[in-house]
Amino acid sequence: MAAKDLFQELKFRDPVRARALSEAIGHEVAALGRRVSVMHVCGSHEQAIARFGLRAVLPPDLELIMGPGCPVCVTDGPEVDEAVALAVQGARVCTYGDMLRLPGTARSLADAQAEGAKVDVVYSVSQALELAEKHPADEVVFLGSGFETTAVATAAVALANPPKNFSILSVHKYVPAAMNVVAESPETNIEGYIAAGHAAIITGWGIFEPFAARTGKPVVVAGFEPLDILAAILKLTELMRAGKPEVANVYPRCVTKEGNLAAQRSLWKVFRPVTGRWRGIAEVRDGNLDLTPEYAHLDARKRFRIDTSPVRDEEAEEAAKGCICGSIMLGLANPGDCALFGRACVPESPVGACMVSSEGQCRIWHTYGGVPDLRKVGT
Amino acid sequence: MCLGVPGKVLAIDGMSATVDFFGVRKELRLDIVDEPVSVGDYVLNHVGFAIRRIPPDEVQETLALFDQILDVSGAKADLMAADVRGEIAAAKHKE
Ligand code: SF4
Ligand code: SF4
């Protein structure tokens, strides 16, 4: 059956359709006639894949890998150190819950909080703004994490004339950079990419066209239901077989080609992509979102002298070296390959970032029994 | 943080909307939504901001989807459901 008909009839969880999709994927991969790897770059996708055991319905010759898909996981230790140092220096640091236990080189914001520093978990950047209004004597620093979908919210607040005691410590990350870093890694052998639907709501799927053209690899934008993901994989394998490095959108109920233009304008008024380190990976070209000169007055890095030396710890950095998060995010290893997985590194006391957030791959594998790839059960 | 949750707009006051999420009322910012929003529309919530007005014909499917996710009863270990519940609980309560 033509894949197009399946997409149009997508009803998200219908087992009959799931089977049809799975069979169609099997045919495509058989026609390819070799072992192929595809990558998704989204924590929400990994959750759905692990939860519904989707890897079990894929042909053995198709490897589905999770790339650097969580902005919390790729936030670098020294970036967390900056926030911890600010909190220790007396600022009121506000951030999303995901960031609280994320280890810096030695300590997390939760550690600083336990020692008496003012650290607030907020659900939205607008709550950080309210805290700044409520505590005019405090310097309120919002540690802004997340990909562009989340950075847009930070930008909206920056544009709305925040109070003088409010500033932003940006560790926002940029999704297209995550795919570049994988595509350019000499060891990876990814033949197609599944792009995250939520980021694409803002940027539009058109943003992936230069990537597809440059790398010669197809990209499919997918939603978060099992059938969304299977449909995306089918579309991807079709494009791979046809040798077409195109971008396809199988999430039209949320994503358009242009995306949300007004949001993009806000985003690029306040932020610009700069090169920076991602945890466990490397320098990532244009991977971080920094405040533009026009908004430098809101930049905590410009407003304060941040001294991270008291909160760093070279020894702890050394211990974290057993963590192979970086290789996992590049698709070169999986959590089972890490000697610390489920032993020294568990959700209650994470060694690496991938065990911290609910969308980190180690955390997800740990939660779903350590072997979400059911094909490997019993082997 | 990356999962969007849909809700129905009950009232609008400038850049702020009161939105119903499965029976819980929350306040959302409208600064970055893609299209003008009116009372009765459904919007996708991301960290306290509406990021997309959901086209009317998609609403039922999207709601059904989230109902299903929320329904997985007793599934304490279900991270995705926990994230959705967390998002709903954490969105600012409308006083
Ligand atoms: S199990 Fe822990 S230490 Fe090992 S790669 Fe994952 S996060 Fe890092
Ligand atoms: S933990 Fe999830 S929701 Fe939070 S930033 Fe990572 S991918 Fe997004």
Short mmCIF file of C-alpha atoms and ligand atoms in Angstrom, two decimals:
data_model
loop_
_atom_site.label_atom_id
_atom_site.label_comp_id
_atom_site.label_asym_id
_atom_site.label_seq_id
_atom_site.Cartn_x
_atom_site.Cartn_y
_atom_site.Cartn_z
CA MET A 1 0.00 0.00 0.00
CA ALA A 2 1.20 3.49 -0.71
CA ALA A 3 2.58 5.01 2.43
CA LYS A 4 0.66 8.20 1.75
CA ASP A 5 -2.68 6.49 2.41
CA LEU A 6 -1.42 5.23 5.72
CA PHE A 7 -0.36 8.67 6.84
CA GLN A 8 -3.70 10.17 5.97
CA GLU A 9 -5.50 7.58 8.00
CA LEU A 10 -3.21 7.83 10.94
CA LYS A 11 -5.19 7.04 14.04
CA PHE A 12 -2.19 7.00 16.31
CA ARG A 13 -2.46 3.65 18.07
CA ASP A 14 -4.50 1.28 15.96
CA PRO A 15 -2.66 -2.08 16.14
CA VAL A 16 -3.78 -3.03 12.64
CA ARG A 17 -2.16 0.05 11.23
CA ALA A 18 0.89 -0.44 13.39
CA ARG A 19 1.30 -3.90 11.93
CA ALA A 20 0.81 -2.59 8.40
CA LEU A 21 3.43 0.08 8.98
CA SER A 22 5.82 -2.37 10.53
CA GLU A 23 5.45 -4.72 7.55
CA ALA A 24 5.95 -1.90 5.09
CA ILE A 25 9.12 -0.88 6.92
CA GLY A 26 10.28 -4.48 6.72
CA HIS A 27 9.83 -4.43 2.93
CA GLU A 28 11.71 -1.18 2.54
CA VAL A 29 14.63 -2.37 4.64
CA ALA A 30 14.70 -5.70 2.83
CA ALA A 31 14.79 -3.82 -0.46
CA LEU A 32 17.68 -1.73 0.84
CA GLY A 33 19.45 -5.02 1.35
CA ARG A 34 21.86 -3.96 4.08
CA ARG A 35 22.03 -2.93 7.69
CA VAL A 36 20.98 0.70 8.19
CA SER A 37 20.90 3.12 11.10
CA VAL A 38 18.52 6.01 11.59
CA MET A 39 18.53 8.53 14.40
CA HIS A 40 15.94 10.55 16.25
CA VAL A 41 16.98 13.57 18.29
CA CYS A 42 14.25 13.94 20.84
CA GLY A 43 13.71 12.77 24.39
CA SER A 44 9.96 12.65 23.90
CA HIS A 45 10.44 10.28 20.97
CA GLU A 46 12.64 7.99 23.02
CA GLN A 47 9.98 7.87 25.73
CA ALA A 48 7.34 6.77 23.25
CA ILE A 49 9.69 4.29 21.58
CA ALA A 50 10.74 2.72 24.87
CA ARG A 51 7.28 2.75 26.39
CA PHE A 52 5.59 1.06 23.44
CA GLY A 53 8.50 -1.23 22.66
CA LEU A 54 8.62 0.05 19.11
CA ARG A 55 12.08 -1.33 18.48
CA ALA A 56 10.56 -4.78 18.76
CA VAL A 57 8.47 -4.28 15.62
CA LEU A 58 11.34 -3.00 13.50
CA PRO A 59 13.30 -5.32 11.22
CA PRO A 60 16.59 -6.54 12.73
CA ASP A 61 18.55 -4.74 10.03
CA LEU A 62 17.22 -1.36 11.09
CA GLU A 63 18.88 0.32 14.03
CA LEU A 64 16.95 3.17 15.65
CA ILE A 65 19.27 5.36 17.72
CA MET A 66 18.62 8.29 20.01
CA GLY A 67 20.89 11.24 19.34
CA PRO A 68 21.61 14.33 21.46
CA GLY A 69 17.92 14.94 21.99
CA CYS A 70 17.66 16.52 25.40
CA PRO A 71 18.89 20.05 26.02
CA VAL A 72 19.29 19.29 29.72
CA CYS A 73 21.58 16.34 29.02
CA VAL A 74 23.85 18.37 26.77
CA THR A 75 24.12 21.34 29.13
CA ASP A 76 27.79 21.36 30.05
CA GLY A 77 29.14 21.04 33.61
CA PRO A 78 30.84 24.46 33.55
CA GLU A 79 27.53 26.05 32.48
CA VAL A 80 25.85 24.59 35.56
CA ASP A 81 28.83 25.85 37.59
CA GLU A 82 28.01 29.39 36.49
CA ALA A 83 24.49 29.08 37.86
CA VAL A 84 25.73 27.46 41.08
CA ALA A 85 28.33 30.20 41.50
CA LEU A 86 25.70 32.90 41.03
CA ALA A 87 23.48 31.25 43.64
CA VAL A 88 26.41 30.97 46.04
CA GLN A 89 27.26 34.63 45.36
CA GLY A 90 23.78 35.55 46.59
CA ALA A 91 21.63 35.82 43.49
CA ARG A 92 18.18 34.20 43.42
CA VAL A 93 18.48 31.60 40.66
CA CYS A 94 15.27 30.39 39.02
CA THR A 95 15.15 27.47 36.64
CA TYR A 96 13.09 24.56 35.31
CA GLY A 97 12.77 21.45 37.48
CA ASP A 98 14.85 19.37 35.04
CA MET A 99 17.89 21.52 35.82
CA LEU A 100 17.86 21.27 39.60
CA ARG A 101 19.78 18.02 40.02
CA LEU A 102 21.87 18.34 36.90
CA PRO A 103 25.47 18.02 38.07
CA GLY A 104 27.95 20.77 37.37
CA THR A 105 31.61 19.80 37.45
CA ALA A 106 31.10 19.09 41.16
CA ARG A 107 27.79 20.41 42.44
CA SER A 108 24.23 20.96 41.31
CA LEU A 109 21.80 23.75 42.05
CA ALA A 110 20.06 21.33 44.43
CA ASP A 111 23.31 21.11 46.41
CA ALA A 112 23.57 24.88 46.55
CA GLN A 113 19.94 25.08 47.66
CA ALA A 114 20.55 22.57 50.45
CA GLU A 115 23.37 24.78 51.64
CA GLY A 116 21.05 27.76 51.87
CA ALA A 117 21.36 29.45 48.48
CA LYS A 118 18.19 30.89 46.96
CA VAL A 119 17.18 28.54 44.18
CA ASP A 120 13.61 28.46 42.87
CA VAL A 121 12.11 25.92 40.53
CA VAL A 122 9.73 27.61 38.14
CA TYR A 123 7.39 26.09 35.64
CA SER A 124 7.57 29.06 33.32
CA VAL A 125 9.94 31.96 32.77
CA SER A 126 6.99 34.24 33.52
CA GLN A 127 7.07 32.94 37.09
CA ALA A 128 10.71 34.01 37.35
CA LEU A 129 9.57 37.43 36.27
CA GLU A 130 6.96 37.51 39.02
CA LEU A 131 9.61 36.54 41.56
CA ALA A 132 11.72 39.49 40.39
CA GLU A 133 8.76 41.79 40.96
CA LYS A 134 8.07 40.30 44.36
CA HIS A 135 11.69 40.51 45.55
CA PRO A 136 12.95 43.86 44.31
CA ALA A 137 16.00 43.63 46.60
CA ASP A 138 17.14 40.35 45.01
CA GLU A 139 18.97 39.92 41.75
CA VAL A 140 16.80 37.31 40.04
CA VAL A 141 18.66 35.24 37.46
CA PHE A 142 16.69 32.95 35.19
CA LEU A 143 18.76 29.96 34.08
CA GLY A 144 17.13 29.44 30.68
CA SER A 145 17.49 25.91 29.33
CA GLY A 146 15.82 24.10 26.48
CA PHE A 147 15.77 24.11 22.71
CA GLU A 148 14.33 26.88 20.58
CA THR A 149 10.73 26.07 21.53
CA THR A 150 11.59 26.97 25.10
CA ALA A 151 13.98 29.79 24.18
CA VAL A 152 11.08 31.51 22.47
CA ALA A 153 9.34 31.84 25.84
CA THR A 154 12.50 33.35 27.34
CA ALA A 155 12.66 35.74 24.40
CA ALA A 156 9.05 36.82 24.94
CA VAL A 157 9.88 37.82 28.51
CA ALA A 158 13.04 39.64 27.46
CA LEU A 159 10.97 41.62 24.97
CA ALA A 160 8.36 42.58 27.55
CA ASN A 161 10.54 45.04 29.50
CA PRO A 162 11.40 42.96 32.54
CA PRO A 163 12.25 44.66 35.86
CA LYS A 164 15.81 45.90 36.43
CA ASN A 165 16.69 43.10 38.87
CA PHE A 166 15.91 40.37 36.31
CA SER A 167 18.54 38.79 34.11
CA ILE A 168 19.03 35.68 32.00
CA LEU A 169 21.76 33.06 32.12
CA SER A 170 21.17 31.35 28.81
CA VAL A 171 22.08 27.71 28.28
CA HIS A 172 19.52 27.39 25.52
CA LYS A 173 20.48 25.05 22.69
CA TYR A 174 19.68 24.95 18.99
CA VAL A 175 18.28 21.74 17.45
CA PRO A 176 19.71 21.88 13.90
CA ALA A 177 23.18 22.04 15.46
CA ALA A 178 22.54 18.72 17.21
CA MET A 179 21.97 17.01 13.88
CA ASN A 180 25.02 18.63 12.33
CA VAL A 181 27.24 17.36 15.08
CA VAL A 182 26.10 13.80 14.48
CA ALA A 183 26.28 14.05 10.71
CA GLU A 184 29.82 15.42 10.91
CA SER A 185 31.10 12.86 13.37
CA PRO A 186 33.41 10.60 11.35
CA GLU A 187 32.44 7.46 13.25
CA THR A 188 28.67 7.67 12.80
CA ASN A 189 26.92 6.04 10.01
CA ILE A 190 23.42 7.46 10.27
CA GLU A 191 21.49 7.33 7.00
CA GLY A 192 18.40 9.26 7.96
CA TYR A 193 17.03 11.48 10.71
CA ILE A 194 13.74 11.84 12.52
CA ALA A 195 13.37 15.44 13.66
CA ALA A 196 11.49 16.49 16.77
CA GLY A 197 8.01 17.81 16.14
CA HIS A 198 7.93 20.35 18.94
CA ALA A 199 10.98 22.30 17.86
CA ALA A 200 9.65 22.26 14.32
CA ILE A 201 6.38 23.88 15.46
CA ILE A 202 8.42 27.05 15.93
CA THR A 203 11.05 26.81 13.22
CA GLY A 204 8.98 24.99 10.60
CA TRP A 205 10.19 21.90 8.77
CA GLY A 206 11.81 24.02 6.08
CA ILE A 207 14.71 24.62 8.44
CA PHE A 208 15.94 21.07 7.83
CA GLU A 209 16.17 21.45 4.04
CA PRO A 210 19.73 22.85 3.97
CA PHE A 211 20.81 20.02 6.28
CA ALA A 212 19.30 17.37 4.02
CA ALA A 213 20.83 18.95 0.93
CA ARG A 214 24.27 19.30 2.49
CA THR A 215 24.51 15.86 4.06
CA GLY A 216 22.57 13.97 1.41
CA LYS A 217 20.47 12.39 4.19
CA PRO A 218 16.67 12.53 4.41
CA VAL A 219 14.89 14.06 7.39
CA VAL A 220 11.34 13.29 8.53
CA VAL A 221 9.49 15.44 11.08
CA ALA A 222 7.41 13.24 13.39
CA GLY A 223 4.84 13.51 16.15
CA PHE A 224 4.92 11.56 19.38
CA GLU A 225 2.43 8.75 18.98
CA PRO A 226 3.59 5.22 18.15
CA LEU A 227 2.03 5.42 14.70
CA ASP A 228 3.53 8.87 14.12
CA ILE A 229 6.93 7.40 14.75
CA LEU A 230 6.40 4.25 12.71
CA ALA A 231 5.03 6.32 9.84
CA ALA A 232 8.09 8.54 10.03
CA ILE A 233 10.41 5.54 9.93
CA LEU A 234 8.56 4.15 6.92
CA LYS A 235 8.78 7.47 5.11
CA LEU A 236 12.46 7.71 6.00
CA THR A 237 13.30 4.24 4.69
CA GLU A 238 11.38 5.02 1.48
CA LEU A 239 13.41 8.16 0.97
CA MET A 240 16.61 6.29 1.77
CA ARG A 241 15.82 3.61 -0.77
CA ALA A 242 14.91 6.17 -3.40
CA GLY A 243 18.14 8.01 -2.62
CA LYS A 244 16.23 11.24 -2.05
CA PRO A 245 17.74 13.54 0.57
CA GLU A 246 14.46 15.33 1.16
CA VAL A 247 12.57 16.62 4.16
CA ALA A 248 9.15 15.10 4.78
CA ASN A 249 6.60 16.14 7.35
CA VAL A 250 4.43 13.39 8.81
CA TYR A 251 3.24 15.64 11.65
CA PRO A 252 1.14 18.08 9.64
CA ARG A 253 -1.40 18.40 12.43
CA CYS A 254 1.15 20.55 14.28
CA VAL A 255 4.01 21.47 11.96
CA THR A 256 4.04 23.67 8.86
CA LYS A 257 6.86 24.48 6.47
CA GLU A 258 7.34 28.04 7.67
CA GLY A 259 6.63 27.44 11.36
CA ASN A 260 5.62 30.22 13.70
CA LEU A 261 7.08 33.32 12.05
CA ALA A 262 6.27 35.79 14.81
CA ALA A 263 7.94 33.51 17.35
CA GLN A 264 11.00 33.20 15.12
CA ARG A 265 11.25 36.99 14.88
CA SER A 266 11.17 37.26 18.69
CA LEU A 267 13.69 34.46 19.04
CA TRP A 268 16.27 35.99 16.69
CA LYS A 269 15.83 39.46 18.12
CA VAL A 270 16.89 38.24 21.55
CA PHE A 271 19.18 35.30 20.77
CA ARG A 272 21.91 34.42 18.32
CA PRO A 273 23.58 31.04 17.77
CA VAL A 274 27.14 30.79 19.06
CA THR A 275 29.60 27.94 19.21
CA GLY A 276 29.95 26.25 22.56
CA ARG A 277 30.65 22.97 24.32
CA TRP A 278 27.93 20.36 24.76
CA ARG A 279 28.39 17.94 27.61
CA GLY A 280 30.19 14.80 26.58
CA ILE A 281 30.15 15.72 22.91
CA ALA A 282 32.44 18.54 21.81
CA GLU A 283 32.39 22.07 20.60
CA VAL A 284 29.18 22.41 18.68
CA ARG A 285 29.08 24.98 15.93
CA ASP A 286 26.13 27.33 16.49
CA GLY A 287 24.87 24.97 19.17
CA ASN A 288 24.18 27.49 21.93
CA LEU A 289 21.82 30.43 22.01
CA ASP A 290 23.34 33.56 23.51
CA LEU A 291 21.74 36.96 24.05
CA THR A 292 22.27 39.42 21.21
CA PRO A 293 24.17 42.69 21.87
CA GLU A 294 20.82 44.48 21.87
CA TYR A 295 19.80 42.46 24.94
CA ALA A 296 23.21 42.36 26.62
CA HIS A 297 21.80 44.35 29.54
CA LEU A 298 19.74 41.25 30.43
CA ASP A 299 22.70 38.89 30.14
CA ALA A 300 23.76 37.59 33.57
CA ARG A 301 27.22 36.82 32.17
CA LYS A 302 27.63 40.52 31.38
CA ARG A 303 25.93 41.87 34.48
CA PHE A 304 27.86 39.84 37.05
CA ARG A 305 31.42 38.77 37.52
CA ILE A 306 30.83 35.02 37.76
CA ASP A 307 33.63 33.26 39.59
CA THR A 308 33.20 29.50 39.24
CA SER A 309 36.49 28.52 40.88
CA PRO A 310 34.96 27.89 44.36
CA VAL A 311 32.33 25.50 42.97
CA ARG A 312 34.52 23.45 40.65
CA ASP A 313 36.10 20.17 41.56
CA GLU A 314 38.62 18.54 39.30
CA GLU A 315 38.43 15.23 41.16
CA ALA A 316 34.70 14.90 40.67
CA GLU A 317 35.23 15.75 37.02
CA GLU A 318 37.67 12.87 36.90
CA ALA A 319 35.13 10.43 38.40
CA ALA A 320 32.53 11.45 35.85
CA LYS A 321 34.90 10.36 33.12
CA GLY A 322 33.53 6.80 33.32
CA CYS A 323 30.29 8.23 31.97
CA ILE A 324 29.81 7.53 28.28
CA CYS A 325 26.83 9.84 27.73
CA GLY A 326 28.66 11.53 24.88
CA SER A 327 29.08 8.33 22.89
CA ILE A 328 25.49 7.38 23.67
CA MET A 329 24.21 10.68 22.33
CA LEU A 330 26.25 10.26 19.17
CA GLY A 331 24.74 6.83 18.66
CA LEU A 332 28.05 5.01 19.14
CA ALA A 333 27.03 3.18 22.32
CA ASN A 334 23.92 2.47 24.34
CA PRO A 335 23.36 2.72 28.10
CA GLY A 336 23.96 -1.01 28.53
CA ASP A 337 27.54 -0.41 27.42
CA CYS A 338 28.22 1.86 30.40
CA ALA A 339 29.85 0.10 33.35
CA LEU A 340 28.17 2.57 35.72
CA PHE A 341 24.63 2.05 34.37
CA GLY A 342 22.28 0.87 37.12
CA ARG A 343 25.22 0.48 39.50
CA ALA A 344 27.06 3.66 40.44
CA CYS A 345 24.68 5.63 38.23
CA VAL A 346 20.96 5.48 39.06
CA PRO A 347 18.23 8.14 38.90
CA GLU A 348 18.55 8.86 42.65
CA SER A 349 22.26 9.59 42.37
CA PRO A 350 23.10 10.24 38.75
CA VAL A 351 26.71 10.34 37.62
CA GLY A 352 25.99 11.60 34.15
CA ALA A 353 23.42 13.97 32.74
CA CYS A 354 21.58 11.30 30.74
CA MET A 355 20.42 9.73 33.99
CA VAL A 356 19.02 13.01 35.37
CA SER A 357 16.23 14.15 33.14
CA SER A 358 13.10 12.15 32.45
CA GLU A 359 14.07 12.25 28.79
CA GLY A 360 17.69 11.29 29.11
CA GLN A 361 18.34 7.98 27.43
CA CYS A 362 19.97 6.30 30.45
CA ARG A 363 17.06 7.36 32.64
CA ILE A 364 14.51 6.05 30.16
CA TRP A 365 16.30 2.72 29.74
CA HIS A 366 16.64 2.43 33.48
CA THR A 367 12.93 3.08 34.00
CA TYR A 368 11.82 0.65 31.34
CA GLY A 369 13.87 -2.22 32.65
CA GLY A 370 17.18 -1.48 31.02
CA VAL A 371 16.35 -3.25 27.78
CA PRO A 372 13.80 -1.25 25.83
CA ASP A 373 15.12 -2.93 22.71
CA LEU A 374 13.01 -6.07 23.04
CA ARG A 375 14.85 -7.74 20.19
CA LYS A 376 17.75 -8.15 22.57
CA VAL A 377 15.70 -9.87 25.27
CA GLY A 378 16.76 -13.46 25.68
CA THR A 379 19.74 -13.22 23.40
CA MET B 1 9.61 20.46 29.55
CA CYS B 2 9.51 19.59 25.87
CA LEU B 3 6.10 17.95 25.75
CA GLY B 4 3.24 20.28 24.80
CA VAL B 5 -0.16 19.84 26.45
CA PRO B 6 -3.41 21.10 24.84
CA GLY B 7 -6.15 23.03 26.62
CA LYS B 8 -9.32 24.99 25.87
CA VAL B 9 -9.34 28.78 26.12
CA LEU B 10 -12.00 30.01 28.57
CA ALA B 11 -11.19 33.72 28.80
CA ILE B 12 -8.66 36.18 27.44
CA ASP B 13 -7.23 39.25 29.14
CA GLY B 14 -4.68 41.00 26.96
CA MET B 15 -1.66 38.71 26.58
CA SER B 16 -2.94 36.28 29.17
CA ALA B 17 -5.53 33.53 28.78
CA THR B 18 -7.36 31.32 31.22
CA VAL B 19 -7.18 27.82 29.82
CA ASP B 20 -8.87 24.60 30.88
CA PHE B 21 -6.58 21.56 31.02
CA PHE B 22 -8.66 18.46 31.62
CA GLY B 23 -10.69 20.25 34.28
CA VAL B 24 -7.90 22.32 35.80
CA ARG B 25 -7.80 26.06 35.11
CA LYS B 26 -4.46 27.65 34.35
CA GLU B 27 -3.13 30.91 33.10
CA LEU B 28 -1.15 30.94 29.85
CA ARG B 29 0.76 33.68 28.04
CA LEU B 30 -0.26 34.41 24.47
CA ASP B 31 2.89 36.31 23.40
CA ILE B 32 4.16 33.71 20.96
CA VAL B 33 1.14 31.80 19.69
CA ASP B 34 1.09 31.41 15.90
CA GLU B 35 -2.42 32.68 15.19
CA PRO B 36 -4.91 34.94 16.94
CA VAL B 37 -6.69 32.98 19.65
CA SER B 38 -10.31 33.38 20.74
CA VAL B 39 -12.38 31.96 23.53
CA GLY B 40 -13.31 28.35 22.72
CA ASP B 41 -10.10 27.64 20.76
CA TYR B 42 -7.66 24.95 21.75
CA VAL B 43 -3.99 25.76 22.20
CA LEU B 44 -0.82 23.76 22.79
CA ASN B 45 0.95 24.77 26.00
CA HIS B 46 4.70 24.81 26.35
CA VAL B 47 6.24 26.08 29.62
CA GLY B 48 3.32 28.39 30.33
CA PHE B 49 3.12 29.82 26.81
CA ALA B 50 0.65 28.91 24.09
CA ILE B 51 2.83 27.86 21.13
CA ARG B 52 0.16 26.81 18.67
CA ARG B 53 -3.52 27.21 18.09
CA ILE B 54 -4.72 23.71 17.23
CA PRO B 55 -6.79 23.64 14.05
CA PRO B 56 -10.39 22.68 14.99
CA ASP B 57 -10.43 19.38 13.06
CA GLU B 58 -7.33 18.22 14.91
CA VAL B 59 -8.70 18.95 18.33
CA GLN B 60 -10.55 15.72 18.97
CA GLU B 61 -7.64 13.53 17.94
CA THR B 62 -5.17 15.51 19.97
CA LEU B 63 -7.37 15.43 23.05
CA ALA B 64 -7.98 11.73 22.67
CA LEU B 65 -4.26 11.23 22.49
CA PHE B 66 -3.64 13.02 25.74
CA ASP B 67 -6.57 11.30 27.42
CA GLN B 68 -4.94 8.03 26.52
CA ILE B 69 -1.59 9.07 27.90
CA LEU B 70 -3.16 10.29 31.13
CA ASP B 71 -5.24 7.18 31.44
CA VAL B 72 -2.45 4.74 31.98
CA SER B 73 -3.56 4.13 35.51
CA GLY B 74 -1.18 2.91 38.13
CA ALA B 75 1.67 3.34 35.70
CA LYS B 76 3.92 5.11 38.14
CA ALA B 77 6.92 4.38 36.05
CA ASP B 78 5.39 5.96 33.00
CA LEU B 79 7.64 8.93 32.43
CA MET B 80 5.61 10.37 29.61
CA ALA B 81 2.38 10.40 31.60
CA ALA B 82 4.29 11.82 34.55
CA ASP B 83 5.59 14.60 32.35
CA VAL B 84 2.10 15.44 31.10
CA ARG B 85 0.69 15.43 34.62
CA GLY B 86 3.65 17.50 35.79
CA GLU B 87 3.03 20.04 33.06
CA ILE B 88 -0.63 20.33 33.96
CA ALA B 89 0.06 20.57 37.68
CA ALA B 90 2.87 23.03 37.23
CA ALA B 91 1.12 25.45 34.88
CA LYS B 92 0.18 28.45 36.94
CA HIS B 93 -3.10 28.17 38.76
CA LYS B 94 -5.62 30.86 38.03
CA GLU B 95 -6.66 32.45 41.29
S1 SF4 C 1 24.59 5.27 32.95
FE1 SF4 C 1 25.15 7.20 33.97
S2 SF4 C 1 27.34 7.29 33.83
FE2 SF4 C 1 26.69 5.78 32.32
S3 SF4 C 1 26.43 6.92 30.42
FE3 SF4 C 1 24.47 6.92 31.45
S4 SF4 C 1 24.43 8.80 32.62
FE4 SF4 C 1 26.55 8.41 32.06
S1 SF4 C 2 14.29 16.45 30.05
FE1 SF4 C 2 12.97 16.39 28.31
S2 SF4 C 2 11.56 17.90 28.54
FE2 SF4 C 2 13.33 18.37 29.73
S3 SF4 C 2 14.67 19.37 28.32
FE3 SF4 C 2 15.22 17.25 28.23
S4 SF4 C 2 14.08 16.56 26.44
FE4 SF4 C 2 13.14 18.42 27.09
#
